[in-house]
Short mmCIF file of C-alpha atoms in Angstrom, two decimals:
data_model
loop_
_atom_site.label_atom_id
_atom_site.label_comp_id
_atom_site.label_asym_id
_atom_site.label_seq_id
_atom_site.Cartn_x
_atom_site.Cartn_y
_atom_site.Cartn_z
CA MET Z 1 21.10 95.01 18.86
CA LYS Z 2 23.69 93.02 18.98
CA ASN Z 3 27.19 94.05 19.97
CA ARG Z 4 30.87 93.10 18.66
CA THR Z 5 34.40 93.48 19.96
CA LEU Z 6 36.91 94.75 17.46
CA GLY Z 7 40.59 94.22 18.42
CA ARG Z 8 41.93 93.93 22.12
CA ASP Z 9 41.94 97.09 23.09
CA GLY Z 10 38.03 97.53 24.19
CA LEU Z 11 36.35 98.83 21.02
CA VAL Z 12 32.58 97.60 20.88
CA SER Z 13 30.82 98.18 18.19
CA SER Z 14 26.63 97.08 17.18
CA ALA Z 15 26.67 93.94 15.23
CA LEU Z 16 26.02 95.36 11.77
CA GLY Z 17 27.40 98.73 11.01
CA LEU Z 18 26.07 101.57 8.28
CA GLY Z 19 28.94 101.94 4.96
CA CYS Z 20 27.77 105.72 3.89
CA MET Z 21 29.67 106.08 0.95
CA GLY Z 22 26.65 105.60 -2.06
CA MET Z 23 24.74 108.21 0.26
CA SER Z 24 27.65 110.68 -1.16
CA ASP Z 25 29.15 109.48 -4.33
CA LEU Z 26 30.24 106.51 -6.62
CA TYR Z 27 26.70 104.79 -6.70
CA GLY Z 28 25.08 107.63 -9.21
CA PRO Z 29 22.69 110.30 -7.90
CA ALA Z 30 22.03 110.20 -4.19
CA ASN Z 31 19.40 111.98 -2.48
CA GLU Z 32 20.69 113.62 0.46
CA GLN Z 33 17.42 113.60 2.81
CA ASP Z 34 17.64 109.87 2.28
CA GLY Z 35 20.53 109.52 4.19
CA ILE Z 36 20.15 111.64 6.52
CA ALA Z 37 16.81 109.43 7.30
CA THR Z 38 19.01 106.26 6.89
CA ILE Z 39 21.56 107.40 9.51
CA HIS Z 40 18.91 108.26 11.68
CA ALA Z 41 16.53 105.14 11.12
CA ALA Z 42 19.86 103.58 11.95
CA LEU Z 43 21.21 105.03 15.28
CA GLU Z 44 17.29 104.55 16.08
CA ALA Z 45 17.91 100.61 15.87
CA GLY Z 46 20.97 100.39 17.48
CA ILE Z 47 23.65 100.62 14.80
CA THR Z 48 26.57 102.58 16.17
CA LEU Z 49 29.48 102.37 13.90
CA LEU Z 50 29.33 104.91 10.39
CA ASP Z 51 31.97 103.85 7.86
CA THR Z 52 32.82 106.93 5.45
CA GLY Z 53 36.14 108.58 4.14
CA ASP Z 54 37.24 112.09 3.67
CA PHE Z 55 37.38 111.64 -0.11
CA TYR Z 56 33.43 110.08 -0.61
CA GLY Z 57 32.33 113.22 -2.38
CA MET Z 58 35.52 115.42 -1.40
CA GLY Z 59 34.12 115.89 2.16
CA HIS Z 60 30.83 115.79 1.49
CA ASN Z 61 29.60 112.34 3.17
CA GLU Z 62 31.41 113.48 6.62
CA MET Z 63 29.63 116.75 6.41
CA LEU Z 64 26.21 114.44 5.72
CA ILE Z 65 27.26 112.83 8.95
CA ARG Z 66 27.28 115.87 10.91
CA ASP Z 67 24.45 116.93 10.17
CA ALA Z 68 22.49 113.60 10.21
CA LEU Z 69 24.25 113.62 14.42
CA ARG Z 70 22.97 117.14 15.13
CA GLU Z 71 19.35 116.59 13.64
CA ALA Z 72 19.31 113.45 15.43
CA GLY Z 73 20.25 115.00 18.60
CA SER Z 74 22.42 112.39 18.92
CA LYS Z 75 25.40 113.07 21.83
CA ARG Z 76 28.55 112.15 19.93
CA ASP Z 77 30.04 109.34 21.84
CA ASN Z 78 26.54 107.09 20.68
CA ALA Z 79 28.43 106.72 17.25
CA LEU Z 80 31.37 105.14 16.57
CA ILE Z 81 33.03 107.01 13.13
CA SER Z 82 35.42 105.49 11.07
CA VAL Z 83 37.09 107.66 8.68
CA LYS Z 84 39.42 106.81 5.75
CA PHE Z 85 42.22 109.19 4.00
CA GLY Z 86 45.22 109.02 2.00
CA ALA Z 87 43.13 108.79 -1.34
CA MET Z 88 43.75 112.44 -3.56
CA ARG Z 89 41.33 113.53 -6.17
CA ASP Z 90 41.03 116.31 -8.35
CA ALA Z 91 37.82 118.93 -9.22
CA GLY Z 92 36.25 116.67 -11.28
CA GLY Z 93 36.39 113.32 -9.21
CA ASN Z 94 39.16 112.08 -10.94
CA TRP Z 95 41.43 109.86 -9.16
CA VAL Z 96 44.90 111.35 -8.52
CA GLY Z 97 47.41 109.22 -6.00
CA MET Z 98 47.77 108.35 -2.19
CA ASP Z 99 49.27 110.42 0.29
CA ASN Z 100 49.76 108.44 3.91
CA ARG Z 101 53.10 110.45 4.30
CA PRO Z 102 53.01 111.91 8.47
CA ALA Z 103 52.46 115.37 7.48
CA ALA Z 104 49.34 114.62 5.44
CA VAL Z 105 47.91 112.14 8.10
CA LYS Z 106 47.86 115.30 10.52
CA ASN Z 107 46.51 117.34 7.34
CA PHE Z 108 43.54 115.35 6.56
CA LEU Z 109 43.05 114.72 9.99
CA ALA Z 110 42.75 118.34 10.91
CA TYR Z 111 40.13 118.87 8.06
CA THR Z 112 37.81 115.88 8.96
CA LEU Z 113 37.97 116.87 12.40
CA ARG Z 114 36.22 120.48 11.37
CA ARG Z 115 34.16 119.02 8.46
CA LEU Z 116 32.56 116.17 11.41
CA GLY Z 117 32.49 118.81 14.15
CA THR Z 118 33.75 116.49 16.67
CA ASP Z 119 36.90 116.61 18.50
CA HIS Z 120 38.36 113.12 17.75
CA ILE Z 121 37.43 109.85 15.38
CA ASP Z 122 36.59 106.38 16.63
CA ILE Z 123 38.72 104.54 14.12
CA TYR Z 124 41.17 106.73 11.60
CA ARG Z 125 42.72 104.59 8.94
CA PRO Z 126 44.35 104.64 5.39
CA ALA Z 127 42.23 104.00 2.66
CA ARG Z 128 45.27 102.43 0.84
CA LEU Z 129 48.96 101.24 1.23
CA ASP Z 130 50.80 104.20 0.00
CA PRO Z 131 53.90 102.14 -2.23
CA ASN Z 132 56.00 105.72 -1.46
CA VAL Z 133 55.39 105.56 2.19
CA PRO Z 134 56.37 102.70 4.73
CA ILE Z 135 53.37 101.61 6.70
CA GLU Z 136 55.06 102.32 10.27
CA GLU Z 137 55.64 105.84 9.14
CA THR Z 138 51.79 106.34 8.94
CA VAL Z 139 50.48 104.15 11.76
CA GLY Z 140 53.64 106.12 13.87
CA ALA Z 141 51.51 109.54 12.59
CA ILE Z 142 48.22 108.12 13.52
CA ALA Z 143 49.62 106.75 16.91
CA GLU Z 144 50.63 110.20 17.87
CA GLU Z 145 47.33 111.57 17.30
CA VAL Z 146 45.93 108.23 19.61
CA LYS Z 147 48.19 110.39 22.12
CA ALA Z 148 47.08 113.40 21.49
CA GLY Z 149 43.05 112.18 21.75
CA ARG Z 150 41.93 113.26 18.51
CA VAL Z 151 41.78 109.34 17.32
CA ARG Z 152 40.88 106.83 19.49
CA HIS Z 153 41.40 103.22 17.34
CA ILE Z 154 43.40 102.78 14.46
CA GLY Z 155 42.54 100.67 11.52
CA LEU Z 156 43.88 99.60 8.03
CA SER Z 157 41.91 98.86 5.02
CA GLU Z 158 42.79 96.17 2.31
CA VAL Z 159 45.88 95.45 3.25
CA GLY Z 160 47.93 92.05 3.29
CA ALA Z 161 49.17 89.78 6.16
CA GLU Z 162 52.54 91.29 6.24
CA THR Z 163 51.63 94.55 5.69
CA LEU Z 164 49.26 94.21 8.99
CA ARG Z 165 51.89 92.42 11.06
CA ARG Z 166 54.49 95.49 10.12
CA ALA Z 167 51.69 98.12 11.39
CA HIS Z 168 50.37 95.93 14.21
CA ALA Z 169 54.25 95.80 15.63
CA VAL Z 170 53.88 99.67 15.65
CA HIS Z 171 50.68 100.09 17.34
CA PRO Z 172 47.84 97.89 18.04
CA ILE Z 173 45.37 97.80 15.10
CA ALA Z 174 41.47 97.77 15.97
CA ASP Z 175 40.60 96.15 12.60
CA LEU Z 176 40.98 95.61 9.02
CA GLN Z 177 38.23 97.16 6.97
CA ILE Z 178 38.10 94.73 3.60
CA GLU Z 179 35.83 93.27 1.01
CA TYR Z 180 34.28 90.44 2.26
CA SER Z 181 31.01 88.49 0.99
CA LEU Z 182 29.95 84.99 -0.17
CA ILE Z 183 31.58 85.54 -3.58
CA SER Z 184 34.64 87.78 -2.22
CA ARG Z 185 36.36 85.32 0.29
CA GLY Z 186 40.09 85.90 -0.84
CA ILE Z 187 40.77 87.34 2.93
CA GLU Z 188 40.38 83.44 4.11
CA LYS Z 189 43.65 82.20 2.97
CA ASP Z 190 46.07 84.17 5.26
CA ILE Z 191 44.57 87.84 6.14
CA LEU Z 192 41.74 86.54 8.52
CA PRO Z 193 43.88 83.93 9.77
CA THR Z 194 46.55 86.28 10.38
CA CYS Z 195 43.82 88.77 11.98
CA ARG Z 196 42.66 86.24 14.67
CA GLU Z 197 46.33 85.76 15.57
CA LEU Z 198 46.88 89.27 15.77
CA GLY Z 199 43.46 90.12 17.52
CA ILE Z 200 42.47 92.31 14.81
CA GLY Z 201 38.68 92.69 14.00
CA ILE Z 202 37.08 92.76 10.41
CA THR Z 203 34.97 95.44 9.00
CA ALA Z 204 33.27 93.37 5.74
CA TYR Z 205 32.49 96.32 3.12
CA GLY Z 206 30.42 94.81 0.12
CA VAL Z 207 28.74 92.20 1.89
CA LEU Z 208 26.08 92.26 -0.84
CA SER Z 209 28.97 92.61 -3.70
CA ARG Z 210 27.69 96.23 -4.29
CA GLY Z 211 23.89 94.86 -5.24
CA LEU Z 212 24.70 92.15 -6.92
CA ILE Z 213 23.81 89.73 -4.74
CA SER Z 214 21.23 91.21 -3.01
CA GLY Z 215 18.52 89.79 -5.01
CA HIS Z 216 17.40 93.01 -6.15
CA TRP Z 217 19.67 93.45 -9.34
CA ASP Z 218 18.07 93.89 -12.83
CA PRO Z 219 19.85 92.61 -15.20
CA SER Z 220 18.77 95.16 -17.65
CA ARG Z 221 19.88 97.94 -15.03
CA GLN Z 222 21.41 100.92 -16.78
CA LEU Z 223 24.31 102.64 -14.61
CA ALA Z 224 24.73 106.49 -14.30
CA ALA Z 225 28.34 107.81 -15.63
CA ASN Z 226 29.03 108.29 -11.89
CA ASP Z 227 28.28 104.99 -10.60
CA PHE Z 228 31.69 103.00 -10.93
CA ARG Z 229 29.98 99.57 -11.12
CA SER Z 230 29.82 100.51 -14.77
CA THR Z 231 33.80 99.52 -14.85
CA ASN Z 232 33.16 96.56 -12.12
CA PRO Z 233 34.40 93.39 -13.99
CA ARG Z 234 31.24 91.62 -12.04
CA PHE Z 235 29.02 93.56 -13.60
CA SER Z 236 29.81 93.33 -17.29
CA GLY Z 237 28.64 90.97 -20.30
CA ASP Z 238 28.85 87.37 -19.11
CA ASN Z 239 30.26 87.93 -16.05
CA LEU Z 240 27.03 89.50 -15.14
CA LYS Z 241 24.57 86.60 -16.07
CA HIS Z 242 27.22 84.34 -14.48
CA ASN Z 243 27.34 86.16 -11.04
CA LEU Z 244 23.26 86.89 -11.07
CA SER Z 245 22.69 82.83 -11.42
CA LEU Z 246 24.80 81.86 -8.58
CA ILE Z 247 22.06 83.90 -5.89
CA ASP Z 248 19.44 81.13 -6.89
CA VAL Z 249 20.32 79.24 -3.77
CA LEU Z 250 20.03 82.39 -1.77
CA ARG Z 251 16.48 82.78 -2.87
CA ALA Z 252 15.81 78.67 -2.10
CA VAL Z 253 17.10 79.58 1.65
CA ALA Z 254 15.59 82.54 2.04
CA ALA Z 255 11.96 81.42 0.52
CA ASP Z 256 12.59 78.60 3.21
CA LYS Z 257 13.28 80.96 6.17
CA GLN Z 258 11.01 83.29 5.24
CA ALA Z 259 13.78 85.78 4.66
CA THR Z 260 15.05 87.61 1.56
CA PRO Z 261 18.34 86.64 -0.41
CA ALA Z 262 19.94 90.01 1.30
CA GLN Z 263 19.23 88.90 4.56
CA VAL Z 264 20.91 85.56 4.18
CA ALA Z 265 23.85 86.86 2.36
CA ILE Z 266 24.55 89.33 5.22
CA ALA Z 267 23.48 86.56 7.97
CA TRP Z 268 25.78 84.16 6.17
CA VAL Z 269 29.07 86.90 6.85
CA LEU Z 270 27.55 87.40 10.36
CA ALA Z 271 28.14 83.62 10.68
CA GLN Z 272 32.12 83.76 10.20
CA GLY Z 273 32.53 84.81 13.27
CA SER Z 274 31.97 87.12 15.88
CA ASP Z 275 35.22 89.28 15.32
CA ILE Z 276 33.48 90.36 11.86
CA VAL Z 277 30.85 93.20 11.84
CA PRO Z 278 29.25 93.44 8.34
CA LEU Z 279 28.98 96.96 6.86
CA VAL Z 280 25.93 97.55 5.02
CA GLY Z 281 25.75 100.36 2.18
CA ALA Z 282 22.20 101.12 2.53
CA ARG Z 283 20.92 104.96 1.15
CA ARG Z 284 17.42 104.35 2.06
CA PRO Z 285 15.40 103.40 5.28
CA GLU Z 286 13.44 101.06 3.25
CA ARG Z 287 16.98 99.21 2.71
CA LEU Z 288 18.41 99.38 5.93
CA ALA Z 289 15.28 97.79 7.73
CA GLU Z 290 15.94 94.63 5.34
CA SER Z 291 19.24 94.37 5.89
CA LEU Z 292 18.22 94.43 9.51
CA GLY Z 293 16.51 91.51 9.31
CA ALA Z 294 19.95 89.51 8.94
CA LEU Z 295 20.16 89.81 12.65
CA LYS Z 296 16.97 87.79 13.44
CA LEU Z 297 18.20 85.07 10.82
CA THR Z 298 19.96 82.03 12.29
CA LEU Z 299 21.97 79.86 9.44
CA THR Z 300 22.02 76.31 10.74
CA THR Z 301 25.04 73.94 9.89
CA GLN Z 302 23.31 72.60 6.94
CA ASP Z 303 22.62 75.91 5.81
CA LEU Z 304 25.86 77.25 5.38
CA ALA Z 305 27.11 73.86 3.90
CA ARG Z 306 23.91 74.51 1.42
CA ILE Z 307 25.43 77.79 0.46
CA GLU Z 308 28.72 77.24 0.13
CA GLU Z 309 28.51 73.94 -1.92
CA ALA Z 310 26.63 75.74 -4.76
CA ILE Z 311 28.32 79.03 -4.15
CA PRO Z 312 32.23 77.86 -3.53
CA ALA Z 313 34.72 79.97 -2.97
CA ASP Z 314 35.91 80.92 -6.31
CA ALA Z 315 32.52 81.06 -7.91
CA ALA Z 316 32.85 84.90 -8.88
CA ALA Z 317 33.18 85.63 -12.73
CA GLY Z 318 35.59 88.69 -13.09
CA ASP Z 319 37.49 90.88 -10.64
CA ARG Z 320 36.10 93.00 -7.50
CA TYR Z 321 37.49 96.15 -9.16
CA ALA Z 322 38.86 96.98 -12.51
CA ALA Z 323 42.87 96.67 -13.13
CA TYR Z 324 43.47 100.22 -12.44
CA ALA Z 325 42.11 100.22 -8.89
CA MET Z 326 42.97 96.10 -8.45
CA ALA Z 327 46.68 97.39 -8.58
CA HIS Z 328 46.08 99.58 -5.42
CA LEU Z 329 45.21 96.50 -3.27
CA ASP Z 330 47.72 95.39 -1.19
CA SER Z 331 45.18 92.69 0.08
CA GLU Z 332 45.63 90.95 -3.40
CA LYS Z 333 49.41 90.79 -3.78
#
């Protein structure tokens, strides 16, 4: 497993990270033992970065990671645990707002430490910008936890260039977690250059656009009621038909490389810079094994040009989230 550096404070991560959300929530039914087996396989393959949120399954995902680490007999320091906080939900799983107040930061962190069974979080970040709380106050509260040893590094998620600058002025930001894929390239205009200017790494989620460009998506697939992709504009009607047609070039490149479309899509993100760590959202060991194959794949300059000619930056049809969720993205303003 190759490593990549995030930020300027010495945070070293595996070149691929594992996004654990789908093991507990939001992508329809999930099998807990499959999730644990996938985490074990990731650790065995040398993946160190495990990404979660305290609101994924209302704490279930953190406890799943705790159990997986215990069962694997892994030393805590062999894993980098990244946690998002601030998104609030009710007993029905509905989203009821953001809370990034300093007092809330300390409260959320205390519960997370207990659920994970650890004394520190490697990267702690607000899931979204709270419009009612200045980012300086939120980052300042996390910085206090860094001084106390309960947090090692501070990250952000889905914020724009101005917010990045304001936050970084309070405390060094290790990484920005944000959606980045062949069909979600909005960060390239302002956000990515700002991160590079400030020395902030990128942990890229949605590198397969939630399965859309994986090569495995069946257009006739019926989504479960609790699968949030059912509300995602890119997965509906003519948008879905158009977006699935975009991966024809990935299939062609994959055939030439004896690879899969998913591996080509992940390799494309890896090729965008050594300061970018793709998060793969595998829920089963076999899907993880496929994603790991991207690390062995080298895309030439000609390959990259061929892909980007067929899939320009604005090729996707439909927003990447439903309107109510887009409204909470500081990165889209």
